[in-house]
Each structure stands twice: as C-alpha cells, then as structure tokens.
Amino acid sequence: KQPTLGLDWGFKTWKWVRLQKTAEDHPAIDFADCLTVPEEERERIPVLKKYILEKRLEGAPTAVAFLDEDLHIRQLELPKMPKEDLREAIRWQMRDIAEESLENYAVRYSILNEKVLTDIVRLVLLGFAIKTDLIEKKKAFLERIGLRPFFLEPVPVAMAAMVEDLSPTRDTGWAGCVDLGLRHPYFVVLGNGRLFFVRSLPGLANVKLDDPEYPAKLSIELQHALDAFFIAHSKEKIEKIFLAGGGSRQPNLPQQVSQNIAIPTEILNPFQKLEWKGEDPFLFGPALACARLNP
C-alpha cells in the first residue's frame, strides 16, 4: 500500500510531505519539500510533471489542502436535524454567496457546539461552501500532472488539524494559529478539539517581510481578529498563538507579537514529534496534516 502524499497547493509554492513507518511502526518523514511554481497554469504543467517524475511521486495517492477566493466559510446556528437535512439547511442559509443556484456548490460543515434549550436542541457550526466545478478542475489538474487525488479540503481545516495534534486543546486550552501565506493570510481558533473560528487577514496580504512595521501590522490585524472571536464566542482567553507560513520568517516575530497582544506566541513546528532537520518547518503544517490521511 502506497503512503499518502500530502500537498499544500499554494499560490506560488507547493509544499509536499510523505510519511513512512519505521521498523517500530512509528511515523517518520520520508519526503518533505517545497517547489516554487509559475502562476500561469500552462507554464505550471511541465514544471510539475518534471518534478513529480524526478521525485518518483507519479501515481501517489494524494490528499490536498487548498485555499481559494471562491471558498466561503460561515458560522451558523440551526436546529438539530438528520445529516442530509442539515446539509440542505446549510445550503439554504448560505444561498446569498451564489450568483445563481447553490446547487453548483459542495457544502460541508463542522459542528462546534450543541445548545440544549427547553424544547429544542440547536447546533452551532461552521459551514463551508465551494463551487463543485472548481473541485473537479483541481482534481483533473492533479491527475494531469501524474498524481492520484483522493481528498481535498480547505487549508484552514488542515492547519487546524495540525495545531490540534501539536497542542490538544482539550488539555491545553484554546489555541490560535496565524497562517502568514503570501496571498491569503488567515487566523484560526481551536477549542475542545474543534475548529471554532476562521477569519481572513486581508491587511497582511502581500506585506513585505523586510517592512519594519510588519510586526506592528500583524499585531493590529490579529487583535481585530481576536476581538471578533471573543465577541462571537463569549470567550475571554486564548492560551497560545502559533505563527505559520512564509511570513513567519522575520526574526524575533513571535516575541514582538506576544509583547503586543499579551498572548504567548511561538512559531509552529509541525515536525516537533518527528525526526526532521530540514529548513522552514513552519511551511509544512497543512501538508503534514494531509499526509496523515488514508486513501
């Protein structure tokens, strides 16, 4: 049985991770790498095909994390109901995102909480919606370059799974993670083993790492996101915040952010439970989370 190839489909950089089992049946890193890809699809194909052949990845079962402008995430509250009815109710609640019919969207959800009232149980959940044809196009593209995709999920969901693995929130309390990607930085919050909150940070998109105001800009954007989370969930405290993605490279960034927002802040190292001595581990969270999935 081939091990899963985890892929974080970035805008300029694709991150890859594959695990293998040791003789003692423990997971170990078999492959971890970054590849800078052209922005134009027609230019990407030969680059990716060559890379996949050189790295002997052809035909690999692949789980993919992606972030797209057409991905919509919304917190909803609905009465408890059967799964199929719930999905249709979420589709109805999110109908305003579609220019035409939401029938063309794939809808998923994550239940955050159950509210037991006098005569009814209500669910608090995160709904995810993305165009079905976008998923199919991504699958077709991956097959065209020689991979065998079996699972696609939003990057924030994969990142949340990675944070939960490193810092189980049932034991350590609420945790946040800022993914400082190039095009679409975002912030997630986890608690009680679940993803509770996702918020984009558009003010940090395309910020230059050598900008001396970068730590201050990050702190301000993060504080706004924290305020929104605290109001929405009536929470008062997050125990820890992780920084991930390429924007984490600036020296002393965790110390500066921690000082500004008064929450302990550190760089995410998804490989801390594994033996891996490569550079920039903070880039690989979603890819490693995907590599742990089974076809």
CSV table of C-alpha atoms in Angstrom, one decimal:
chain,number,residue,atom,x,y,z
A,1,LYS,CA,0.0,0.0,0.0
A,2,GLN,CA,1.4,3.4,-1.1
A,3,PRO,CA,1.7,6.0,1.6
A,4,THR,CA,-0.3,9.2,1.2
A,5,LEU,CA,1.4,12.2,-0.3
A,6,GLY,CA,0.2,15.4,1.5
A,7,LEU,CA,0.1,18.5,-0.7
A,8,ASP,CA,-0.5,22.1,0.3
A,9,TRP,CA,-1.5,23.8,-3.0
A,10,GLY,CA,-0.1,27.3,-2.6
A,11,PHE,CA,-0.3,30.3,-4.9
A,12,LYS,CA,3.4,30.3,-5.6
A,13,THR,CA,4.8,27.4,-3.6
A,14,TRP,CA,3.6,23.8,-3.4
A,15,LYS,CA,4.5,22.0,-0.2
A,16,TRP,CA,4.8,18.2,-0.1
A,17,VAL,CA,5.1,15.7,2.7
A,18,ARG,CA,5.1,11.9,2.8
A,19,LEU,CA,5.4,9.7,5.8
A,20,GLN,CA,6.7,6.2,6.2
A,21,LYS,CA,6.5,3.7,9.1
A,22,THR,CA,9.7,2.8,10.9
A,23,ALA,CA,10.5,-0.8,12.0
A,24,GLU,CA,8.8,0.0,15.3
A,25,ASP,CA,5.7,1.2,13.4
A,26,HIS,CA,6.2,4.8,14.2
A,27,PRO,CA,5.7,7.6,11.6
A,28,ALA,CA,8.8,9.2,10.1
A,29,ILE,CA,9.3,11.7,7.4
A,30,ASP,CA,10.1,10.0,4.0
A,31,PHE,CA,9.8,13.2,1.9
A,32,ALA,CA,9.3,16.9,2.6
A,33,ASP,CA,10.0,19.6,0.1
A,34,CYS,CA,8.8,23.0,-1.4
A,35,LEU,CA,8.5,23.8,-5.0
A,36,THR,CA,8.1,27.3,-6.5
A,37,VAL,CA,5.6,27.1,-9.4
A,38,PRO,CA,4.8,29.5,-12.2
A,39,GLU,CA,1.5,31.4,-11.7
A,40,GLU,CA,0.2,30.5,-15.2
A,41,GLU,CA,-1.4,27.1,-15.4
A,42,ARG,CA,0.0,26.3,-18.8
A,43,GLU,CA,3.5,27.0,-17.5
A,44,ARG,CA,2.9,25.0,-14.3
A,45,ILE,CA,2.1,21.7,-16.0
A,46,PRO,CA,5.6,20.9,-17.5
A,47,VAL,CA,7.3,22.1,-14.3
A,48,LEU,CA,5.1,19.9,-12.1
A,49,LYS,CA,5.3,16.9,-14.4
A,50,LYS,CA,9.1,17.0,-14.4
A,51,TYR,CA,9.2,17.4,-10.6
A,52,ILE,CA,6.8,14.5,-10.0
A,53,LEU,CA,8.9,12.2,-12.2
A,54,GLU,CA,12.2,13.3,-10.7
A,55,LYS,CA,10.9,12.8,-7.2
A,56,ARG,CA,9.2,9.5,-8.1
A,57,LEU,CA,5.8,10.7,-7.0
A,58,GLU,CA,3.8,9.6,-10.0
A,59,GLY,CA,0.6,7.8,-9.2
A,60,ALA,CA,0.8,8.7,-5.5
A,61,PRO,CA,-2.5,8.8,-3.6
A,62,THR,CA,-2.7,12.5,-2.7
A,63,ALA,CA,-4.6,14.4,-0.1
A,64,VAL,CA,-4.7,18.1,-0.8
A,65,ALA,CA,-5.1,21.3,1.2
A,66,PHE,CA,-6.1,24.4,-0.9
A,67,LEU,CA,-7.2,28.0,-0.3
A,68,ASP,CA,-9.3,29.7,-2.9
A,69,GLU,CA,-11.1,33.0,-3.3
A,70,ASP,CA,-14.3,31.0,-4.0
A,71,LEU,CA,-14.2,29.2,-0.7
A,72,HIS,CA,-16.8,30.6,1.7
A,73,ILE,CA,-16.8,29.9,5.5
A,74,ARG,CA,-19.6,31.0,7.7
A,75,GLN,CA,-20.7,30.3,11.3
A,76,LEU,CA,-24.3,29.3,11.5
A,77,GLU,CA,-26.9,28.2,14.2
A,78,LEU,CA,-29.6,25.7,13.2
A,79,PRO,CA,-31.9,23.3,14.9
A,80,LYS,CA,-30.6,19.7,15.3
A,81,MET,CA,-31.8,17.5,12.4
A,82,PRO,CA,-30.7,14.5,10.3
A,83,LYS,CA,-27.4,14.9,8.4
A,84,GLU,CA,-28.9,15.2,4.9
A,85,ASP,CA,-31.5,17.7,6.1
A,86,LEU,CA,-28.7,19.7,7.9
A,87,ARG,CA,-26.6,19.9,4.7
A,88,GLU,CA,-29.6,21.3,2.8
A,89,ALA,CA,-30.4,23.8,5.6
A,90,ILE,CA,-26.8,25.0,5.5
A,91,ARG,CA,-27.0,25.3,1.7
A,92,TRP,CA,-30.1,27.4,2.2
A,93,GLN,CA,-28.5,29.6,4.9
A,94,MET,CA,-25.5,30.3,2.6
A,95,ARG,CA,-27.5,30.8,-0.6
A,96,ASP,CA,-26.6,34.5,-0.8
A,97,ILE,CA,-23.0,33.6,-1.8
A,98,ALA,CA,-24.1,32.2,-5.2
A,99,GLU,CA,-25.0,34.4,-8.2
A,100,GLU,CA,-27.2,31.6,-9.4
A,101,SER,CA,-28.1,28.3,-7.6
A,102,LEU,CA,-26.1,26.9,-4.7
A,103,GLU,CA,-26.8,23.5,-6.3
A,104,ASN,CA,-23.4,24.1,-8.0
A,105,TYR,CA,-21.6,24.3,-4.7
A,106,ALA,CA,-20.3,21.5,-2.5
A,107,VAL,CA,-21.3,22.1,1.1
A,108,ARG,CA,-19.5,20.7,4.2
A,109,TYR,CA,-19.8,21.6,7.9
A,110,SER,CA,-18.1,21.2,11.3
A,111,ILE,CA,-20.3,21.2,14.4
A,112,LEU,CA,-18.9,23.4,17.1
A,113,ASN,CA,-21.4,23.1,19.9
A,114,GLU,CA,-24.9,22.0,20.9
A,115,LYS,CA,-27.3,24.3,22.7
A,116,VAL,CA,-29.9,22.5,24.7
A,117,LEU,CA,-32.9,24.7,25.1
A,118,THR,CA,-36.3,24.0,26.7
A,119,ASP,CA,-37.9,22.4,23.7
A,120,ILE,CA,-35.2,22.1,21.1
A,121,VAL,CA,-31.5,21.4,20.5
A,122,ARG,CA,-29.7,23.9,18.3
A,123,LEU,CA,-26.3,23.3,16.6
A,124,VAL,CA,-23.6,26.0,16.3
A,125,LEU,CA,-21.5,25.1,13.3
A,126,LEU,CA,-19.1,26.3,10.6
A,127,GLY,CA,-20.4,25.9,7.1
A,128,PHE,CA,-18.0,25.6,4.1
A,129,ALA,CA,-19.2,26.0,0.5
A,130,ILE,CA,-17.1,25.9,-2.7
A,131,LYS,CA,-18.0,25.5,-6.4
A,132,THR,CA,-18.2,21.9,-7.4
A,133,ASP,CA,-16.6,22.5,-10.7
A,134,LEU,CA,-13.6,24.1,-9.0
A,135,ILE,CA,-13.1,20.9,-7.1
A,136,GLU,CA,-13.4,18.9,-10.3
A,137,LYS,CA,-10.9,21.2,-12.1
A,138,LYS,CA,-8.4,20.8,-9.3
A,139,LYS,CA,-8.8,17.0,-9.4
A,140,ALA,CA,-8.4,16.9,-13.1
A,141,PHE,CA,-5.3,19.1,-13.0
A,142,LEU,CA,-3.7,16.9,-10.3
A,143,GLU,CA,-4.4,13.8,-12.4
A,144,ARG,CA,-3.0,15.5,-15.5
A,145,ILE,CA,0.4,16.1,-13.8
A,146,GLY,CA,0.6,12.4,-12.6
A,147,LEU,CA,-1.0,12.3,-9.1
A,148,ARG,CA,-4.0,10.4,-7.8
A,149,PRO,CA,-6.0,12.8,-5.6
A,150,PHE,CA,-8.5,11.2,-3.2
A,151,PHE,CA,-9.2,14.0,-0.8
A,152,LEU,CA,-9.3,17.8,-1.0
A,153,GLU,CA,-10.0,20.1,2.0
A,154,PRO,CA,-9.6,23.9,2.8
A,155,VAL,CA,-6.2,24.8,4.1
A,156,PRO,CA,-7.6,26.3,7.4
A,157,VAL,CA,-9.2,23.0,8.2
A,158,ALA,CA,-5.9,21.1,7.6
A,159,MET,CA,-4.0,23.7,9.6
A,160,ALA,CA,-6.4,23.4,12.5
A,161,ALA,CA,-5.9,19.6,12.5
A,162,MET,CA,-2.1,20.2,12.7
A,163,VAL,CA,-2.4,22.6,15.6
A,164,GLU,CA,-4.7,20.2,17.4
A,165,ASP,CA,-2.2,17.4,17.0
A,166,LEU,CA,0.6,19.6,18.5
A,167,SER,CA,-1.4,21.3,21.2
A,168,PRO,CA,-4.5,19.2,22.1
A,169,THR,CA,-6.9,22.0,23.1
A,170,ARG,CA,-9.0,19.7,25.4
A,171,ASP,CA,-5.8,19.5,27.6
A,172,THR,CA,-4.0,22.8,26.9
A,173,GLY,CA,-6.9,25.3,26.5
A,174,TRP,CA,-7.8,27.4,23.5
A,175,ALA,CA,-5.2,28.0,20.8
A,176,GLY,CA,-4.9,30.2,17.7
A,177,CYS,CA,-2.8,30.0,14.6
A,178,VAL,CA,-2.0,32.7,12.0
A,179,ASP,CA,-1.0,31.3,8.6
A,180,LEU,CA,1.0,34.1,7.1
A,181,GLY,CA,0.7,33.0,3.5
A,182,LEU,CA,1.6,35.3,0.6
A,183,ARG,CA,-1.9,35.9,-0.9
A,184,HIS,CA,-4.5,35.0,1.7
A,185,PRO,CA,-3.3,35.1,5.3
A,186,TYR,CA,-5.9,33.9,7.8
A,187,PHE,CA,-6.4,33.2,11.5
A,188,VAL,CA,-8.0,30.1,13.1
A,189,VAL,CA,-9.0,29.4,16.7
A,190,LEU,CA,-9.5,25.9,18.2
A,191,GLY,CA,-11.0,24.7,21.4
A,192,ASN,CA,-12.2,21.4,22.9
A,193,GLY,CA,-10.7,19.6,20.0
A,194,ARG,CA,-12.6,21.5,17.3
A,195,LEU,CA,-12.1,24.4,14.8
A,196,PHE,CA,-14.3,27.2,16.0
A,197,PHE,CA,-13.3,30.3,14.1
A,198,VAL,CA,-11.7,31.2,10.7
A,199,ARG,CA,-11.0,34.8,9.7
A,200,SER,CA,-9.0,36.2,6.8
A,201,LEU,CA,-6.4,38.9,7.4
A,202,PRO,CA,-6.5,40.9,4.2
A,203,GLY,CA,-4.4,43.7,5.7
A,204,LEU,CA,-1.4,41.4,5.7
A,205,ALA,CA,-1.7,40.2,2.1
A,206,ASN,CA,1.5,41.0,0.1
A,207,VAL,CA,3.2,42.7,3.0
A,208,LYS,CA,7.0,42.7,2.6
A,209,LEU,CA,8.9,40.8,5.3
A,210,ASP,CA,11.5,43.5,5.5
A,211,ASP,CA,8.9,46.1,6.3
A,212,PRO,CA,9.9,47.4,9.8
A,213,GLU,CA,6.2,47.9,10.5
A,214,TYR,CA,5.4,44.3,9.8
A,215,PRO,CA,5.2,43.1,13.4
A,216,ALA,CA,3.0,46.0,14.3
A,217,LYS,CA,0.7,45.5,11.3
A,218,LEU,CA,0.4,41.8,12.2
A,219,SER,CA,-0.4,42.6,15.8
A,220,ILE,CA,-3.1,45.0,14.9
A,221,GLU,CA,-4.8,42.6,12.4
A,222,LEU,CA,-4.5,39.8,14.9
A,223,GLN,CA,-6.0,41.9,17.7
A,224,HIS,CA,-9.0,42.8,15.5
A,225,ALA,CA,-9.5,39.0,14.7
A,226,LEU,CA,-9.2,38.2,18.4
A,227,ASP,CA,-11.8,40.8,19.3
A,228,ALA,CA,-14.2,39.4,16.8
A,229,PHE,CA,-13.6,35.9,18.2
A,230,PHE,CA,-14.1,36.9,21.8
A,231,ILE,CA,-17.4,38.7,20.9
A,232,ALA,CA,-18.7,35.9,18.8
A,233,HIS,CA,-18.0,33.1,21.3
A,234,SER,CA,-18.1,35.0,24.6
A,235,LYS,CA,-14.6,33.8,25.4
A,236,GLU,CA,-12.0,35.8,27.3
A,237,LYS,CA,-8.8,33.9,26.9
A,238,ILE,CA,-6.6,32.1,24.3
A,239,GLU,CA,-3.7,30.3,25.9
A,240,LYS,CA,-1.3,30.3,22.9
A,241,ILE,CA,-0.9,31.5,19.3
A,242,PHE,CA,1.2,29.8,16.7
A,243,LEU,CA,2.7,31.6,13.6
A,244,ALA,CA,3.0,29.6,10.4
A,245,GLY,CA,3.6,30.2,6.7
A,246,GLY,CA,6.3,32.2,4.9
A,247,GLY,CA,5.6,35.4,6.7
A,248,SER,CA,6.9,33.8,9.9
A,249,ARG,CA,10.4,34.1,8.7
A,250,GLN,CA,11.1,37.6,10.2
A,251,PRO,CA,13.5,37.4,13.1
A,252,ASN,CA,12.0,37.9,16.6
A,253,LEU,CA,8.5,38.0,15.2
A,254,PRO,CA,6.9,35.8,18.0
A,255,GLN,CA,8.4,37.9,20.7
A,256,GLN,CA,7.2,41.1,19.2
A,257,VAL,CA,3.7,39.8,18.6
A,258,SER,CA,3.5,38.3,22.1
A,259,GLN,CA,4.5,41.6,23.6
A,260,ASN,CA,1.9,43.5,21.6
A,261,ILE,CA,-1.1,41.2,22.2
A,262,ALA,CA,-0.2,39.8,25.6
A,263,ILE,CA,-0.6,36.2,24.5
A,264,PRO,CA,2.3,33.7,24.4
A,265,THR,CA,3.2,33.3,20.7
A,266,GLU,CA,5.6,30.8,19.0
A,267,ILE,CA,6.5,29.5,15.6
A,268,LEU,CA,4.6,26.4,14.5
A,269,ASN,CA,6.9,23.4,14.1
A,270,PRO,CA,4.6,20.6,12.8
A,271,PHE,CA,7.6,18.2,12.8
A,272,GLN,CA,8.4,18.5,16.5
A,273,LYS,CA,7.2,15.0,17.2
A,274,LEU,CA,9.1,13.6,14.2
A,275,GLU,CA,12.8,13.5,13.3
A,276,TRP,CA,13.3,16.1,10.6
A,277,LYS,CA,16.1,18.6,10.3
A,278,GLY,CA,15.1,20.5,7.2
A,279,GLU,CA,14.6,24.2,6.9
A,280,ASP,CA,11.4,26.3,7.4
A,281,PRO,CA,9.3,23.7,9.2
A,282,PHE,CA,6.5,26.3,9.7
A,283,LEU,CA,5.7,26.0,6.0
A,284,PHE,CA,4.5,22.4,6.2
A,285,GLY,CA,1.6,22.2,8.6
A,286,PRO,CA,-1.3,21.6,6.2
A,287,ALA,CA,0.8,19.3,4.0
A,288,LEU,CA,1.7,17.1,7.0
A,289,ALA,CA,-1.9,17.1,8.2
A,290,CYS,CA,-2.9,15.8,4.7
A,291,ALA,CA,-0.1,13.2,4.7
A,292,ARG,CA,-1.7,11.6,7.7
A,293,LEU,CA,-4.9,10.8,5.9
A,294,ASN,CA,-5.6,7.3,4.5
A,295,PRO,CA,-6.9,6.8,0.9
